[in-house]
Tab-separated table of C-alpha atoms in Angstrom:
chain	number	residue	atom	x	y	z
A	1	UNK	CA	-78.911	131.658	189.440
A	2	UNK	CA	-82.427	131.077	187.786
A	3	UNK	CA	-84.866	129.360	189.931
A	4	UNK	CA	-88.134	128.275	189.679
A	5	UNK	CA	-91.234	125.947	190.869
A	6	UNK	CA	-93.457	124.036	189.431
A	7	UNK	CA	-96.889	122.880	190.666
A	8	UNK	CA	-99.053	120.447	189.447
A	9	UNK	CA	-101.751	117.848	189.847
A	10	UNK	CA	-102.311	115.039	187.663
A	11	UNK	CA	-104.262	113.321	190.051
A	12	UNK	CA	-100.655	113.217	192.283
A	13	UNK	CA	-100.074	116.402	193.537
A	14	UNK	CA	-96.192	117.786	192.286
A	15	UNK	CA	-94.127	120.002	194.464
A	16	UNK	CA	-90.697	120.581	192.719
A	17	UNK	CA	-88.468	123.075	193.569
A	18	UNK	CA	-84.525	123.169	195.290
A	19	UNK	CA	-85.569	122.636	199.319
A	20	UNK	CA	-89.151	121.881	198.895
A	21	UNK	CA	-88.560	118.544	200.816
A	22	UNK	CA	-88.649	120.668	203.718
A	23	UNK	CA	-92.350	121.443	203.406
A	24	UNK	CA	-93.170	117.986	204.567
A	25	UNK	CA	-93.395	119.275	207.692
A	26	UNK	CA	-96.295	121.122	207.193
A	27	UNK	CA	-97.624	119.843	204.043
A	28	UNK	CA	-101.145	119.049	204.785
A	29	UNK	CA	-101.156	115.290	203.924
A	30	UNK	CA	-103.845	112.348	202.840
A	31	UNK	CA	-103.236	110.176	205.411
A	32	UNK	CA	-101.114	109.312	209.197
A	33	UNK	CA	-99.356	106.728	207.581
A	34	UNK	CA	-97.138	106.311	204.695
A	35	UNK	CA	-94.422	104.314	202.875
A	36	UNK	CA	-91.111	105.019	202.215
A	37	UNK	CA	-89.561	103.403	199.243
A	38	UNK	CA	-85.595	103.895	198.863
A	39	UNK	CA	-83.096	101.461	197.337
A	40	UNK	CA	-81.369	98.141	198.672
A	41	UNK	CA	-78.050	99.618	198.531
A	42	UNK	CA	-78.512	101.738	201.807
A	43	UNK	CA	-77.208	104.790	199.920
A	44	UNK	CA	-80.572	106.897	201.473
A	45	UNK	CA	-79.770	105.844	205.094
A	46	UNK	CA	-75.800	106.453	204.876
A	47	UNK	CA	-76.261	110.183	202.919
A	48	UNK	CA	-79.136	110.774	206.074
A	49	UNK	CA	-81.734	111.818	203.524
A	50	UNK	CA	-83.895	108.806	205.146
A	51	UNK	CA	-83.750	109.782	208.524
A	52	UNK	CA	-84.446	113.332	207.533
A	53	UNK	CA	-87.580	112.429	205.659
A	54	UNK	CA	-88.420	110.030	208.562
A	55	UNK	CA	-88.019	113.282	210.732
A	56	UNK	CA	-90.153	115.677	208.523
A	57	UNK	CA	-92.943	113.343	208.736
A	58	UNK	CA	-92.680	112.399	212.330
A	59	UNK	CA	-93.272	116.854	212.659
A	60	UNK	CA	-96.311	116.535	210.558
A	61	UNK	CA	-97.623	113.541	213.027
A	62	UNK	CA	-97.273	110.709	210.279
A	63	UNK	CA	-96.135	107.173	211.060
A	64	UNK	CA	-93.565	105.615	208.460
A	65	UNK	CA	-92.489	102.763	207.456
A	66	UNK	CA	-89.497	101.664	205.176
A	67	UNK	CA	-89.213	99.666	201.739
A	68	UNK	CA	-85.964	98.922	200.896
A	69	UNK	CA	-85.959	96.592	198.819
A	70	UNK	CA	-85.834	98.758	195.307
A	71	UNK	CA	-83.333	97.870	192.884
A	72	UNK	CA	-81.777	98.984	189.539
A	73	UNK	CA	-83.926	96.351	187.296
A	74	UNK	CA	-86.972	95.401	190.257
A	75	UNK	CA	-87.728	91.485	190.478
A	76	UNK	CA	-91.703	90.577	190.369
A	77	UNK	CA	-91.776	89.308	193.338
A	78	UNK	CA	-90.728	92.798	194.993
A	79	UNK	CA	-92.741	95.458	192.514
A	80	UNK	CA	-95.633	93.320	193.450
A	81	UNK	CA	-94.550	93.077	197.169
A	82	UNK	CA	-94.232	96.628	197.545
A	83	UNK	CA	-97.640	97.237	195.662
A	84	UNK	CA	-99.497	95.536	198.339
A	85	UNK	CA	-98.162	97.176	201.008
A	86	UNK	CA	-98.839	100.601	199.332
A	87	UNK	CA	-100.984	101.850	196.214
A	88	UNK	CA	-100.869	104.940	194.284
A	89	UNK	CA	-99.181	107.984	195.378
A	90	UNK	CA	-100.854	111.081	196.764
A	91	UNK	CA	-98.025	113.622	196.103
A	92	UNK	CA	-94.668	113.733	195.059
A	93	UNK	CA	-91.674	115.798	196.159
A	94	UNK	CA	-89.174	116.369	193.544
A	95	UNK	CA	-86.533	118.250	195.348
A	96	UNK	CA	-83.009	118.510	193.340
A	97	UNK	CA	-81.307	119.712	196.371
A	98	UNK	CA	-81.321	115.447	197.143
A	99	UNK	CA	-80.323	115.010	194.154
A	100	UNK	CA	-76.717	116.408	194.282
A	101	UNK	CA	-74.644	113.824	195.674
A	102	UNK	CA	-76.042	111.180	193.582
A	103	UNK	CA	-72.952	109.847	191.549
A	104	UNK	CA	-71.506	110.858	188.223
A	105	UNK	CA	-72.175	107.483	186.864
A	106	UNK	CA	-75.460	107.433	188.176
A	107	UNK	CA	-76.484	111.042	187.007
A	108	UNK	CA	-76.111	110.185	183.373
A	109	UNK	CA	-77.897	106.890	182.880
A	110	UNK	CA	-80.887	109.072	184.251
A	111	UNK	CA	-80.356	112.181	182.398
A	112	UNK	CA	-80.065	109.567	178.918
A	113	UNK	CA	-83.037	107.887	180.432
A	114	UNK	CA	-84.887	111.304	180.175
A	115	UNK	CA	-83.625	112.383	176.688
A	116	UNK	CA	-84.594	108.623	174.940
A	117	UNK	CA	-88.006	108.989	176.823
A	118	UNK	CA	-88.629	112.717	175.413
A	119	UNK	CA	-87.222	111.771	171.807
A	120	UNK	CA	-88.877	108.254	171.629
A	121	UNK	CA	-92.220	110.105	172.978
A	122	UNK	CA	-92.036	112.886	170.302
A	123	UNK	CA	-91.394	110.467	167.064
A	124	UNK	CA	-94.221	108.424	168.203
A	125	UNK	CA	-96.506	111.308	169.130
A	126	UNK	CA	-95.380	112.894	165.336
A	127	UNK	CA	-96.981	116.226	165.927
A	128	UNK	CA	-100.533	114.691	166.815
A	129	UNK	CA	-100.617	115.854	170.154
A	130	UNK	CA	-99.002	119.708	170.922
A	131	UNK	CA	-98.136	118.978	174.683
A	132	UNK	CA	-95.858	116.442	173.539
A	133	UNK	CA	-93.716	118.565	170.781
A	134	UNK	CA	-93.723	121.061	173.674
A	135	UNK	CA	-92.756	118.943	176.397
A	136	UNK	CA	-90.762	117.239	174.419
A	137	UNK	CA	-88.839	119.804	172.927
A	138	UNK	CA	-88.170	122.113	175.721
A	139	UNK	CA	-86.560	118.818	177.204
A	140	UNK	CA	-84.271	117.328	174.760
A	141	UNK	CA	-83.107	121.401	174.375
A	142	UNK	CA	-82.402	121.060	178.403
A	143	UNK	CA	-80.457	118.262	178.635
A	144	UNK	CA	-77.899	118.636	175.741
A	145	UNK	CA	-77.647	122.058	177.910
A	146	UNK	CA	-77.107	120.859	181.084
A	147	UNK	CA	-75.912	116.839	181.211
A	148	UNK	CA	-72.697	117.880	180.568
A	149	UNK	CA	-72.633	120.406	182.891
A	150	UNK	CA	-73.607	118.214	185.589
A	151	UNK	CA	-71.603	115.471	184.663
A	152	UNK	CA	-68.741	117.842	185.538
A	153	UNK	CA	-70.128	119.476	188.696
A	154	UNK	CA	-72.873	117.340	189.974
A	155	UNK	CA	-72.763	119.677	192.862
A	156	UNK	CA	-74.210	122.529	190.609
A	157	UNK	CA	-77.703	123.403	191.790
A	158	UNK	CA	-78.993	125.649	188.841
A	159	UNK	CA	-78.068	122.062	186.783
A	160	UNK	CA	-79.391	119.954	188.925
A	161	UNK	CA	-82.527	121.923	188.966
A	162	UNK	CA	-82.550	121.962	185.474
A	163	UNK	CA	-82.031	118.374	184.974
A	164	UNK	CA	-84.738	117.804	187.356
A	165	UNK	CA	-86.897	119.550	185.285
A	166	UNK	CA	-86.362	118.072	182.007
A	167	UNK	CA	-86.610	114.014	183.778
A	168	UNK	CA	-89.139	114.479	186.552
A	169	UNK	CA	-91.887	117.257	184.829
A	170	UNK	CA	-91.299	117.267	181.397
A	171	UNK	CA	-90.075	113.422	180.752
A	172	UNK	CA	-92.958	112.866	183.058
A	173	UNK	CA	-95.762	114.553	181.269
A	174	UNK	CA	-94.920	113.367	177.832
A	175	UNK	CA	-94.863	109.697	179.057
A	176	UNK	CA	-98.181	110.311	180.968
A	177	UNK	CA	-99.442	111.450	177.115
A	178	UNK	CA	-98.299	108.960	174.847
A	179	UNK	CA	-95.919	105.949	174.749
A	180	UNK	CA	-91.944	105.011	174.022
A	181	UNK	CA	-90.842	103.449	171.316
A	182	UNK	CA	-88.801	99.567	170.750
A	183	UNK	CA	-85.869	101.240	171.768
A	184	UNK	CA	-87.172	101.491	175.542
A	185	UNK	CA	-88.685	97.696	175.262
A	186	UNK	CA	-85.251	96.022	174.099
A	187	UNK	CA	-83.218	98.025	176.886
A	188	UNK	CA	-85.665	96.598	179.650
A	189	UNK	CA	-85.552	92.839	178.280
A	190	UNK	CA	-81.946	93.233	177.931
A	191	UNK	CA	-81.928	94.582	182.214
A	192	UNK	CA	-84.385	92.206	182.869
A	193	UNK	CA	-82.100	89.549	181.762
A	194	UNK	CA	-79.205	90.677	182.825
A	195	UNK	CA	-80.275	92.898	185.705
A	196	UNK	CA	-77.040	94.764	187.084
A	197	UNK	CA	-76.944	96.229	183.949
A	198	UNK	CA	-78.832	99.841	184.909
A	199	UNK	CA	-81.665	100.784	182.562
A	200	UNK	CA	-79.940	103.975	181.572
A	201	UNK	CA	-76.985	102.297	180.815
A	202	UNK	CA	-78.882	99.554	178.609
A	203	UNK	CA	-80.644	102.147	176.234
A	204	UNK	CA	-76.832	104.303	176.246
A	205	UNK	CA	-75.420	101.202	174.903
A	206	UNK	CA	-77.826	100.104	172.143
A	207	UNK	CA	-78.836	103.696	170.934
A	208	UNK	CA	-76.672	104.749	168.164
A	209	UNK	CA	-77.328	101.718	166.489
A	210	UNK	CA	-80.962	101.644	167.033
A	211	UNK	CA	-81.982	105.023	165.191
A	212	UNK	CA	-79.118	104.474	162.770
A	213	UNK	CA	-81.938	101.468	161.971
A	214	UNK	CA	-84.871	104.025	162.560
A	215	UNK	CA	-84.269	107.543	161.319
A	216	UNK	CA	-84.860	106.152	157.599
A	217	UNK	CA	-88.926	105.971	158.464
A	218	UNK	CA	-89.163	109.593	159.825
A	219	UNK	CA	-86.277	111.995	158.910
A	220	UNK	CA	-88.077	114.827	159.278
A	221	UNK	CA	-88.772	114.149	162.983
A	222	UNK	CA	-85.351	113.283	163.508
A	223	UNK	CA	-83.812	115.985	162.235
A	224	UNK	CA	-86.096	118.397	164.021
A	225	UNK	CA	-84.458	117.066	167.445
A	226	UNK	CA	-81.458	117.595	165.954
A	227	UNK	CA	-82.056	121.197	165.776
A	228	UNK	CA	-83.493	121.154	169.147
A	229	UNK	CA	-79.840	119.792	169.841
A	230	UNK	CA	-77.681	122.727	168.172
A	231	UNK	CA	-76.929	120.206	164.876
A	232	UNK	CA	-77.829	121.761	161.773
A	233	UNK	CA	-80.188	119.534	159.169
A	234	UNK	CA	-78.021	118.040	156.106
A	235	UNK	CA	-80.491	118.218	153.629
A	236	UNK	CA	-77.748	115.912	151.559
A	237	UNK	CA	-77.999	113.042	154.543
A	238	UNK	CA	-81.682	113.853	155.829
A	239	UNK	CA	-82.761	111.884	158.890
A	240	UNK	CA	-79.240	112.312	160.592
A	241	UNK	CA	-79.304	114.935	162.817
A	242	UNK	CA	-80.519	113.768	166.248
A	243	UNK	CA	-77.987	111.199	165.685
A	244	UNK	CA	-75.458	113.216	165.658
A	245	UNK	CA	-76.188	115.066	168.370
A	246	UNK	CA	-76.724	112.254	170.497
A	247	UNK	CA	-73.616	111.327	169.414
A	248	UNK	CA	-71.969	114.121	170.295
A	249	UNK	CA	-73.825	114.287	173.973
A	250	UNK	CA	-72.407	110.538	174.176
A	251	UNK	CA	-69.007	111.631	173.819
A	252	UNK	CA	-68.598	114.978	175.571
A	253	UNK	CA	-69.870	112.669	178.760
A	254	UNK	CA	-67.782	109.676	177.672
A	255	UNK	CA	-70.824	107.189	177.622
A	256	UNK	CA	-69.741	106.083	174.303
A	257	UNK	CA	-67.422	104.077	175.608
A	258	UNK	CA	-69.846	101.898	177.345
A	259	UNK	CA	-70.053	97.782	176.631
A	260	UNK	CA	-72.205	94.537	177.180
A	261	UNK	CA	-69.189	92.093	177.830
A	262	UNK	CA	-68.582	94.360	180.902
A	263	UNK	CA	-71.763	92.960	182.254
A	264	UNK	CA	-70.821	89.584	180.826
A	265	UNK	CA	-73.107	89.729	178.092
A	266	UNK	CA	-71.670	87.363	175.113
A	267	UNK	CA	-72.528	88.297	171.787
A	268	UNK	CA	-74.501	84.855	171.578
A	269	UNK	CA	-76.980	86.563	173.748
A	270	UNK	CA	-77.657	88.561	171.247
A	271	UNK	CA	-79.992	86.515	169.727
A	272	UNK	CA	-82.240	85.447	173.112
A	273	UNK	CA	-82.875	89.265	173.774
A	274	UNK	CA	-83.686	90.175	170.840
A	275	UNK	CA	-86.430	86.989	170.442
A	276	UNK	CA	-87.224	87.868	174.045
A	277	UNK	CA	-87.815	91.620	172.858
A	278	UNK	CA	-90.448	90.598	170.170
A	279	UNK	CA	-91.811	87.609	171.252
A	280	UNK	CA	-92.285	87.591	175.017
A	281	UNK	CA	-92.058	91.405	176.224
A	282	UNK	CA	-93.697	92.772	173.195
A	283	UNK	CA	-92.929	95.648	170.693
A	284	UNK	CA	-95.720	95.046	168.345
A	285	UNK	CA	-98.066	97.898	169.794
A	286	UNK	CA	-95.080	100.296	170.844
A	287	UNK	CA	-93.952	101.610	167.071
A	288	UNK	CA	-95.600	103.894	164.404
A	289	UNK	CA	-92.931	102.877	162.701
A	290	UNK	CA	-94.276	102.251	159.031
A	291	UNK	CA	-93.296	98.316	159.052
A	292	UNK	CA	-92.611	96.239	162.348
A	293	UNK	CA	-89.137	95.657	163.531
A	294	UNK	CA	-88.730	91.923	163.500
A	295	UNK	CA	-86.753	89.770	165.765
A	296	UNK	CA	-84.055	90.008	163.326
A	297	UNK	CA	-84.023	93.682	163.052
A	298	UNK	CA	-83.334	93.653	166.916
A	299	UNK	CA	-81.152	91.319	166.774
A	300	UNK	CA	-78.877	92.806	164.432
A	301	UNK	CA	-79.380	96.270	166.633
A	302	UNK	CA	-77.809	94.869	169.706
A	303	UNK	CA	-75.186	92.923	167.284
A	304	UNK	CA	-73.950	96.298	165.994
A	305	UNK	CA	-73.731	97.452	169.442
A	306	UNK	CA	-71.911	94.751	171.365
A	307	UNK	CA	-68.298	95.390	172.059
């Protein structure tokens, strides 16, 4: 098995590595108190991964307290709640070891989260900035490696590490650099609107349709991440290759098959998030696109996709 670490400080310091959480213990912290942030669902408590970090810090002579309130798509009123009871984090522990009895279902929205961050981050960056090709790259070649891999066995370290990797450092440091594209914009209006629809699973649904729309302004771009996907360019269709690929990621882990009117989306809603999109949440300074996606264009995005 190939294991590795990674250390970094960006201001937060970054300890990632399988079984790192243990160093809490010891880790020489900024503070005696701290704040734990874990989801409304309980999940952390029942699994024991809360008491366990409650435990680690009690060793290291820090007092904790618990947030959990976090949800899938967070309300206002409890981001801002949880901001003022704690700003900024010192360090973060990225340990995949937690990470392997989180859910199938659960697993892939975040691993498609992390692909659509690293490809929407490298067609905006378009080779202006060589941390983000690298980052970028090295990601989107990770994940078609190892999604489907953990989608079978989410119990397999070496792919959970992996996966890790590609979401928490390299995701990370490319969306530190530059910024996403429309596509992430009209996936978070669409879960703030309808919020037990998971992010991942907003952008999963609305993504083949959306760079069917938007491979025409960079093909070149898009067809690069094709190769970084295993899909050889068409130079008779150009533009189509990370497509494809994404395509073929969707079905191998049977997201494909996902659907708004599970959520109870109507296809009349259609038109509300896509004016919501534009108009309200904002897309204007998001694209490089070389014209503006209109209302419209949105619109007829998340029409193609409804089913």
């Amino acid at each position: 098995m190939s294991m590795f670490m990674v250390n970094n400080y960006t201001p937060t310091r970054v300890v990632f590595g399988a079984g790192r959480l243990g160093e809490l213990a010891t880790m020489r912290l900024p503070g005696r108190k701290t704040m734990i942030f874990v989801t409304a669902d309980g999940l952390m408590e029942k699994l024991g991964i809360q008491q366990r970090v409650l435990e680690l810090l009690k060793q290291n002579g820090v007092e904790a307290v618990v947030y959990d309130k976090i949800t899938p798509n967070p309300y206002r009123k409890y981001v801002m709640e949880a901001r003022d009871i704690a700003k900024f984090p010192a360090i973060s522990i990225i340990d995949p070891e937690l990470m392997l009895s989180l859910p199938r279902t659960l697993t892939l929205y975040q691993g498609f989260d992390a692909l659509f961050h690293l490809s929407e981050c490298y067609i905006t960056n378009n080779h202006e900035n060589r941390l983000v090709d690298v980052y970028s790259e090295e990601g989107i070649r990770i994940i078609t490696k190892w999604l489907p891999v953990v989608a079978e066995d989410g119990g397999n370290l070496e792919a959970r590490l992996n996966m890790s990797y590609a979401a928490n450092i390299l995701a990370g440091y490319t969306q530190s650099l530059i910024n996403c594209t429309s596509h992430h914009i009209t996936a978070q209006t669409l879960g703030g609107l309808f919020p037990k629809v998971a992010h991942g699973a907003s952008l999963i649904m609305i993504a083949e349709e959306y760079y069917k729309r938007v491979l025409r302004y960079f093909p070149d771009l898009f067809d690069e991440m094709g190769e970084f996907m295993g899909v050889r360019r068409n130079e008779d269709v150009k533009g189509t290759g990370f497509l494809n690929g994404l395509i073929n990621l969707l079905d191998s882990t049977d997201m494909r098959i996902l659907s708004m009117s599970e959520y109870g989306i109507k296809r009349s809603d259609c038109a509300k998030i896509a004016d919501m999109t534009v108009n309200n949440t904002g897309i204007e300074d998001m694209d490089r696109y070389p014209e503006k996606l209109t209302a419209e264009d949105i619109k007829g995005i998340l029409e193609r996709s409804y089913r």
